[in-house]
Coordinates of C-alpha atoms in Angstrom, one line a residue:
M13 CA 0.4 -0.1 -0.3
T14 CA 1.1 3.3 -0.6
T15 CA 1.5 5.8 2.3
P16 CA 1.0 9.3 2.5
G17 CA 2.8 11.8 -0.2
Q18 CA 4.4 9.0 -2.8
P19 CA 2.3 8.4 -5.1
A20 CA 0.0 5.3 -5.9
K21 CA 1.8 2.1 -7.0
Q22 CA 0.3 -0.2 -10.2
G23 CA -2.4 -2.3 -9.5
N24 CA -3.6 1.1 -7.2
R25 CA -7.6 0.8 -8.4
S26 CA -7.9 5.0 -7.4
L27 CA -9.4 6.3 -10.2
D28 CA -7.9 9.8 -9.3
P29 CA -4.1 8.6 -8.1
H30 CA -2.8 11.8 -6.3
L31 CA -5.1 11.3 -4.4
R32 CA -3.7 11.1 -1.3
R33 CA -1.5 14.6 -2.3
Y34 CA -4.3 16.9 -2.6
A35 CA -4.0 19.4 0.8
A36 CA -7.2 19.0 3.3
R37 CA -8.3 22.3 2.6
T38 CA -9.4 20.5 -0.9
A39 CA -11.8 18.5 1.6
G40 CA -14.9 21.6 0.8
M41 CA -14.0 21.7 -2.9
T42 CA -17.3 19.7 -3.8
A43 CA -18.5 20.3 -7.4
S44 CA -21.8 21.2 -8.7
E45 CA -23.8 18.1 -8.8
I46 CA -26.5 19.6 -11.9
R47 CA -23.4 20.9 -13.5
A48 CA -23.7 18.0 -15.3
L49 CA -27.9 18.5 -15.9
F50 CA -27.0 22.3 -17.4
A51 CA -25.8 20.7 -19.7
V52 CA -29.1 19.3 -20.9
A53 CA -30.0 23.3 -19.9
S54 CA -29.0 24.8 -22.8
R55 CA -30.3 23.8 -25.3
P56 CA -32.3 25.5 -27.3
E57 CA -35.4 24.2 -26.0
V58 CA -34.9 24.6 -22.1
V59 CA -36.7 27.9 -21.2
S60 CA -33.0 28.4 -18.2
L61 CA -34.6 30.5 -15.5
A62 CA -31.0 29.3 -13.2
G63 CA -28.2 31.3 -13.9
G64 CA -27.7 35.4 -13.7
M65 CA -27.1 36.0 -17.2
P66 CA -26.8 40.3 -17.8
H67 CA -29.0 40.4 -21.3
L68 CA -25.8 42.1 -23.0
A69 CA -28.5 43.2 -26.4
A70 CA -28.5 46.1 -24.6
L71 CA -25.0 47.3 -25.3
P72 CA -23.7 49.4 -27.8
L73 CA -21.7 46.6 -29.1
D74 CA -20.5 47.5 -32.2
G75 CA -20.2 50.9 -30.8
L76 CA -17.5 49.6 -28.6
A77 CA -15.9 47.1 -31.6
T78 CA -15.4 50.1 -33.4
E79 CA -14.1 51.6 -30.6
I80 CA -11.7 48.1 -28.9
G81 CA -10.2 48.1 -32.5
E82 CA -9.0 51.8 -32.4
M83 CA -7.3 51.8 -28.7
V84 CA -5.5 48.2 -29.6
A85 CA -4.3 49.9 -32.6
T86 CA -3.7 53.2 -30.9
D87 CA -2.9 51.6 -27.2
G88 CA -2.0 47.4 -28.2
L89 CA 1.4 48.0 -26.4
V90 CA 0.2 49.4 -23.6
A91 CA -3.1 47.1 -23.6
L92 CA -1.3 44.0 -24.2
Q93 CA 1.1 44.2 -21.2
Y94 CA 1.5 43.6 -18.5
A95 CA 0.6 46.0 -15.9
S96 CA 0.1 46.9 -11.3
A97 CA -0.8 44.2 -9.2
H98 CA -2.3 47.1 -7.8
G99 CA -4.6 48.3 -11.3
M100 CA -4.6 50.7 -13.7
P101 CA -4.5 54.0 -11.8
E102 CA -6.9 55.6 -13.9
L103 CA -9.3 53.4 -13.5
R104 CA -9.2 53.3 -9.8
E105 CA -10.5 56.8 -10.0
Q106 CA -13.1 56.8 -11.7
I107 CA -14.7 52.7 -10.1
C108 CA -14.1 56.1 -7.0
D109 CA -16.7 57.5 -9.1
V110 CA -19.2 55.0 -9.5
M111 CA -18.7 54.0 -5.5
A112 CA -19.3 57.7 -4.9
L113 CA -23.9 57.1 -6.5
E114 CA -23.7 55.3 -3.2
G115 CA -22.7 57.5 -1.0
I116 CA -19.0 56.3 -0.9
H117 CA -15.5 58.5 -0.8
G118 CA -13.5 56.5 -1.2
H119 CA -9.3 57.1 -2.1
P120 CA -7.9 55.7 -5.3
D121 CA -5.2 54.2 -3.1
D122 CA -7.7 51.9 -1.4
V123 CA -8.6 50.7 -4.0
V124 CA -7.1 47.2 -5.7
V125 CA -8.5 45.8 -9.2
T126 CA -9.7 41.9 -9.2
V127 CA -10.3 39.5 -12.4
G128 CA -14.4 39.7 -10.8
S129 CA -15.5 39.9 -7.4
Q130 CA -15.4 36.3 -6.7
M131 CA -11.1 37.3 -6.8
G132 CA -11.5 39.7 -4.9
L133 CA -14.0 38.0 -2.2
D134 CA -11.4 34.7 -2.7
M135 CA -8.1 37.0 -2.0
V136 CA -10.6 38.3 1.7
T137 CA -11.0 35.2 2.8
R138 CA -7.4 34.3 2.0
I139 CA -5.8 36.7 4.1
F140 CA -8.4 37.0 6.5
V141 CA -9.7 32.9 7.4
D142 CA -8.1 30.6 9.6
P143 CA -9.5 27.1 9.3
G144 CA -12.5 26.2 11.6
D145 CA -13.4 30.7 11.7
V146 CA -16.3 31.1 11.2
V147 CA -17.8 33.8 8.5
L148 CA -21.3 35.1 9.2
A149 CA -23.6 34.9 5.7
E150 CA -26.7 35.1 5.4
G151 CA -29.3 32.8 5.0
P152 CA -29.8 31.9 1.4
S153 CA -25.8 33.6 1.1
Y154 CA -24.3 33.0 -2.6
V155 CA -23.2 29.9 -3.8
G156 CA -20.1 31.3 -4.9
A157 CA -19.3 33.0 -1.4
L158 CA -19.8 29.7 0.2
G159 CA -17.8 27.8 -2.1
S160 CA -14.6 30.2 -1.6
F161 CA -15.7 30.1 2.0
A162 CA -15.2 26.6 2.2
A163 CA -12.0 25.8 0.1
Y164 CA -11.1 27.9 3.6
Q165 CA -12.4 26.3 5.5
A166 CA -14.1 28.3 6.3
Q167 CA -17.4 26.9 9.6
V168 CA -20.3 28.9 8.6
V169 CA -23.0 29.9 9.8
H170 CA -26.3 31.3 8.7
V171 CA -28.1 34.7 9.7
A172 CA -32.3 35.2 9.1
M173 CA -33.3 37.5 7.2
D174 CA -37.2 38.2 6.2
A175 CA -38.6 41.4 3.8
D176 CA -35.9 44.3 5.3
G177 CA -32.7 42.5 4.9
L178 CA -31.0 40.2 7.6
V179 CA -32.6 40.1 10.2
P180 CA -30.6 42.4 13.6
Q181 CA -31.5 39.7 15.9
A182 CA -30.6 37.2 14.3
L183 CA -27.1 38.7 14.2
R184 CA -26.8 39.1 17.9
E185 CA -28.1 35.8 18.5
A186 CA -25.9 34.4 16.2
L187 CA -22.8 36.4 17.1
A188 CA -24.0 34.9 21.1
A189 CA -23.8 31.6 20.3
V190 CA -20.4 31.5 18.6
E191 CA -19.1 32.7 20.7
R192 CA -20.2 31.1 23.9
S193 CA -19.4 27.0 21.8
G194 CA -15.6 29.0 21.5
R195 CA -15.3 30.0 17.7
R196 CA -14.0 32.8 16.1
V197 CA -16.3 34.8 14.2
K198 CA -13.7 37.0 11.9
F199 CA -16.4 39.1 9.6
L200 CA -19.9 39.1 8.5
Y201 CA -20.7 38.5 4.5
T202 CA -23.2 40.9 3.2
I203 CA -25.1 41.1 -0.5
P204 CA -27.5 44.0 1.4
N205 CA -29.2 45.5 -1.7
F206 CA -31.2 42.8 -3.5
H207 CA -30.0 39.6 -2.1
N208 CA -29.3 37.2 -4.9
P209 CA -30.1 34.6 -4.5
A210 CA -32.9 35.5 -1.6
G211 CA -34.2 39.3 -3.5
V212 CA -34.9 41.2 -0.5
T213 CA -33.0 44.5 0.7
L214 CA -31.0 45.6 3.6
S215 CA -33.8 48.3 5.0
V216 CA -32.2 52.1 5.8
A217 CA -32.9 51.3 9.6
R218 CA -31.4 48.5 9.4
R219 CA -27.8 49.9 7.8
A220 CA -26.7 51.9 10.6
E221 CA -27.8 48.9 13.5
V222 CA -26.6 46.7 11.7
L223 CA -23.3 48.2 11.7
E224 CA -22.8 48.8 15.0
I225 CA -23.4 45.4 15.8
C226 CA -20.8 43.9 13.8
R227 CA -17.7 47.2 15.8
Q228 CA -19.7 46.4 19.2
A229 CA -18.4 42.7 19.0
G230 CA -15.0 43.5 17.5
V231 CA -16.8 41.5 13.5
L232 CA -15.6 42.6 9.9
V233 CA -18.3 43.4 7.4
V234 CA -17.4 42.7 4.1
E235 CA -20.0 44.2 2.0
D236 CA -20.1 42.4 -1.3
N237 CA -22.4 44.7 -3.8
P238 CA -22.7 43.7 -7.2
Y239 CA -27.2 44.8 -7.9
G240 CA -27.2 48.1 -5.7
L241 CA -26.7 50.9 -9.3
L242 CA -30.1 48.4 -10.5
G243 CA -33.1 49.8 -8.5
F244 CA -35.6 49.5 -10.0
D245 CA -37.3 53.4 -9.7
G246 CA -33.4 54.4 -10.2
Q247 CA -33.5 54.6 -5.9
T248 CA -30.2 53.5 -4.9
Y249 CA -29.3 52.7 -1.0
P250 CA -26.0 53.9 0.8
A251 CA -23.4 51.5 1.1
L252 CA -22.2 50.4 4.0
R253 CA -19.2 51.5 2.6
S254 CA -20.6 55.2 3.4
T255 CA -20.8 55.1 6.6
D256 CA -18.1 52.5 8.3
P257 CA -15.3 53.1 6.4
D258 CA -12.3 51.7 9.0
N259 CA -15.3 48.7 9.6
V260 CA -16.2 46.9 5.8
V261 CA -14.8 45.6 2.8
Y262 CA -16.8 46.5 -0.4
L263 CA -16.5 44.5 -2.9
G264 CA -17.4 46.0 -6.7
S265 CA -17.6 44.6 -9.8
F266 CA -18.7 45.8 -13.6
S267 CA -20.1 42.9 -14.7
K268 CA -24.3 43.1 -14.1
T269 CA -23.7 47.2 -15.1
F270 CA -21.4 46.5 -18.0
A271 CA -20.4 42.6 -19.1
P272 CA -18.6 39.7 -17.1
G273 CA -16.4 38.3 -19.3
L274 CA -14.7 41.2 -19.7
R275 CA -13.9 39.6 -15.3
V276 CA -13.0 43.4 -13.7
G277 CA -14.0 43.7 -10.3
W278 CA -12.8 45.7 -7.2
V279 CA -12.0 45.7 -3.1
L280 CA -12.9 49.1 -2.1
A281 CA -11.0 48.0 1.5
P282 CA -9.6 50.5 4.8
H283 CA -5.7 51.5 3.9
A284 CA -3.8 48.3 5.7
V285 CA -6.4 46.2 4.4
R286 CA -5.7 47.0 1.0
E287 CA -1.7 45.8 1.6
K288 CA -2.5 42.5 1.6
L289 CA -4.8 42.1 -0.6
V290 CA -2.5 43.7 -3.1
L291 CA 0.4 40.6 -1.6
A292 CA -2.5 38.9 -2.3
A293 CA -3.4 40.0 -5.9
E294 CA 0.4 39.5 -6.8
S295 CA 0.2 35.8 -5.7
A296 CA -2.7 34.4 -7.2
T297 CA -2.3 35.7 -11.0
L298 CA 0.6 38.6 -10.8
C299 CA -1.7 41.3 -12.4
P300 CA -4.6 41.7 -13.6
P301 CA -6.1 41.9 -17.6
T302 CA -4.5 45.5 -18.2
L303 CA -7.1 44.9 -22.0
N304 CA -10.0 44.2 -19.7
Q305 CA -9.1 47.4 -17.8
M306 CA -8.1 49.1 -20.1
I307 CA -11.7 48.3 -22.4
V308 CA -13.9 49.2 -19.2
S309 CA -12.0 53.2 -18.3
R310 CA -12.6 53.1 -22.3
Y311 CA -16.2 53.0 -22.1
L312 CA -16.5 55.1 -18.4
A313 CA -14.4 57.9 -19.7
T314 CA -16.7 57.7 -23.1
H315 CA -20.3 56.1 -23.2
D316 CA -23.1 57.3 -21.5
W317 CA -22.8 54.6 -18.5
K318 CA -25.7 55.9 -16.0
G319 CA -27.6 55.6 -20.0
Q320 CA -27.3 52.3 -19.8
I321 CA -27.6 51.6 -17.1
K322 CA -30.7 52.9 -16.2
T323 CA -31.1 51.5 -19.9
Y324 CA -30.4 47.6 -17.7
R325 CA -33.5 48.8 -15.1
E326 CA -36.1 48.7 -18.3
A327 CA -34.8 45.9 -19.0
Y328 CA -34.3 44.2 -16.1
R329 CA -38.3 45.0 -14.8
D330 CA -40.0 44.3 -17.9
R331 CA -38.7 40.9 -17.2
R332 CA -39.4 41.0 -13.1
D333 CA -42.9 41.3 -14.3
A334 CA -42.5 38.8 -16.5
A335 CA -42.0 36.8 -14.3
I336 CA -43.8 37.3 -11.0
S337 CA -47.5 38.0 -13.1
A338 CA -46.5 34.4 -14.3
L339 CA -45.6 33.2 -10.6
E340 CA -49.5 35.0 -10.1
Q341 CA -51.6 32.9 -12.5
H342 CA -50.6 30.0 -12.8
M343 CA -48.0 28.6 -9.5
P344 CA -50.0 25.9 -8.0
E345 CA -51.6 27.1 -4.6
G346 CA -48.7 26.5 -1.7
C347 CA -46.7 28.1 -2.8
S348 CA -44.9 31.6 -2.5
W349 CA -43.1 34.2 -3.5
N350 CA -41.3 37.4 -3.5
R351 CA -41.5 40.8 -5.8
P352 CA -37.7 42.5 -5.3
D353 CA -36.9 46.2 -6.3
G354 CA -34.2 45.3 -7.9
G355 CA -31.3 42.6 -9.2
F356 CA -32.0 40.0 -11.0
Y357 CA -33.4 37.0 -8.1
V358 CA -37.4 36.7 -7.7
W359 CA -36.3 33.3 -4.2
V360 CA -39.7 30.4 -4.2
T361 CA -41.1 28.7 -1.3
V362 CA -42.6 25.5 -2.3
P363 CA -45.6 23.7 -1.2
E364 CA -44.1 21.7 1.9
G365 CA -42.8 17.8 1.4
I366 CA -41.6 18.9 -1.8
D367 CA -37.6 18.5 -2.7
T368 CA -36.4 21.3 -6.0
K369 CA -33.3 20.0 -6.0
A370 CA -34.7 16.1 -6.5
M371 CA -37.3 17.6 -8.9
L372 CA -34.3 19.4 -11.2
P373 CA -33.8 16.5 -13.3
R374 CA -37.5 15.7 -14.2
A375 CA -38.2 20.2 -14.5
I376 CA -35.7 19.6 -17.4
T377 CA -36.9 16.8 -18.8
Q378 CA -39.7 19.3 -19.1
R379 CA -37.8 22.0 -20.8
V380 CA -37.0 24.3 -17.8
A381 CA -34.1 25.1 -15.7
Y382 CA -33.3 27.2 -12.5
A383 CA -31.5 25.7 -9.6
S384 CA -32.4 24.5 -6.8
G385 CA -32.4 26.1 -2.9
T386 CA -29.7 23.6 -1.5
G387 CA -27.7 25.3 -3.5
F388 CA -26.9 28.3 -0.8
Y389 CA -27.0 27.3 2.7
A390 CA -23.6 25.5 3.6
D391 CA -26.1 23.5 6.4
K392 CA -28.3 21.2 3.5
L393 CA -31.5 23.6 4.4
G394 CA -33.2 25.8 1.2
S395 CA -34.8 22.1 0.5
R396 CA -38.1 23.6 0.1
Q397 CA -36.2 26.8 -2.5
L398 CA -35.3 27.5 -5.4
R399 CA -34.3 30.6 -7.2
I400 CA -36.1 31.9 -10.3
S401 CA -33.3 34.4 -12.9
Y402 CA -35.3 36.3 -14.4
C403 CA -32.7 38.8 -16.4
Y404 CA -31.6 36.7 -19.6
P405 CA -34.4 34.8 -21.3
T406 CA -37.0 37.5 -22.5
P407 CA -40.4 38.2 -21.0
E408 CA -42.6 35.8 -23.4
R409 CA -39.5 32.6 -22.3
I410 CA -40.0 33.6 -18.2
R411 CA -43.4 33.5 -19.0
E412 CA -43.7 29.8 -21.1
G413 CA -41.0 28.5 -17.7
V414 CA -42.5 29.5 -15.1
R415 CA -45.5 27.8 -16.3
R416 CA -44.0 25.3 -17.3
L417 CA -42.6 25.1 -14.4
A418 CA -46.1 26.1 -12.7
N419 CA -46.7 22.2 -14.3
V420 CA -44.1 20.3 -13.1
L421 CA -45.0 21.4 -10.0
E422 CA -48.5 19.6 -9.2
D423 CA -46.9 16.8 -11.1
E424 CA -44.8 16.8 -7.6
A425 CA -47.8 17.3 -5.4
Q426 CA -49.5 14.4 -6.9
L427 CA -47.0 12.3 -6.6
H428 CA -45.8 13.4 -2.9
A429 CA -49.8 12.3 -2.3
T430 CA -49.3 9.1 -4.3
F431 CA -46.1 7.7 -2.2
G432 CA -45.3 10.6 -0.1
P433 CA -42.0 13.4 0.6
T434 CA -39.3 13.4 -2.0
T435 CA -35.7 13.8 -1.1
S436 CA -32.5 14.5 -2.5
R437 CA -29.6 13.0 -1.2
E438 CA -26.9 14.8 0.8
L439 CA -24.6 17.6 -0.2
S440 CA -20.8 17.2 1.0
G441 CA -20.8 20.7 2.0
P442 CA -21.1 23.4 0.3
Q443 CA -21.1 23.6 -4.4
N444 CA -19.0 25.4 -5.4
P445 CA -20.9 27.4 -8.6
S446 CA -21.0 28.0 -12.0
P447 CA -22.4 30.1 -15.1
D448 CA -25.5 28.6 -14.8
T449 CA -26.0 28.9 -10.9
A450 CA -24.0 32.0 -9.4

């Protein structure tokens, strides 16, 4: 037999001869069990209400193509070269202008440009979390965040939400419970605006209370805000960072307000934290892609990007309305859902006894896809919930997808009445996201 650290001997039946070599932290890295299903869900006959993909058809693609070509022709020696791990100075200044819309008075020196905000979240987790440390997160929470926390062997404790977002009293109780257990809370991870996946927004009245609770407890706040400018009534909420810059690390992204394929995000952090983030960025990527940064910077400088965000808001509002009206028309008795004021998602609760993860293969057979609720919890909850993403399909496709989903739910209810509740196999840990579920 082989010993730890040695390769498997010839004839060993292990499917992975490197199994004994992996670091212990890889035990928390679990591939999404529905990824294979979404290879089928990407077929044109399937209405996918699963992925949070922006409506890129709203972009002025012809004009962008011309400008990008001209940029490479005139500035290609810079655009195709290495740059600083910190990010381009001009883009960092522009990012501060974007954040000012939410009341943030940031300094360009405290901005670190990242390869998407997911990289920023990964770096923040890496520099703060030791194995066994606790991260507080809303329940449900973003699947990509849960994957990062699991990869660094954090223990996630969920904090309840309601229609007004994270519940302050639940936060106090979670902090007290962790303290009694002798563990350390490193930070609170929160998506305050148009939450992914729950679609709710933290009320203005609660924001100061949440910040004060964390300040008194000595707990950092990590604010993830990719949807903050996508409120359907045009309202922009004050960022948590705008109130408490010394105790909030802010994550931002151009993926939802411009183009996700460019993978440009950022972290705004207290100055000392910024230094460690730059070191983490250097070890991860050396530097973010200069070409992508220059494309975003040129777009912000030469296009009406605020008007483009308004166009996005109107498109997503129309899609939200289509989703809500279809839910009201077709969903069977016992289902409930929220009405989001912005962002991409509706969070649906189905009748008791129906398991949305177990139901998913049957839904795809009926040519509709969604994201089951279990992927958004670290503690195997969420089997009665599912997330509908209305951002990408047309309103007509959304209505048809919801109609198909309602038929699947009615069939599941009949199965439940005949054979009892369906259950799915328990997961071994949080699922890592794919573009279909993020």
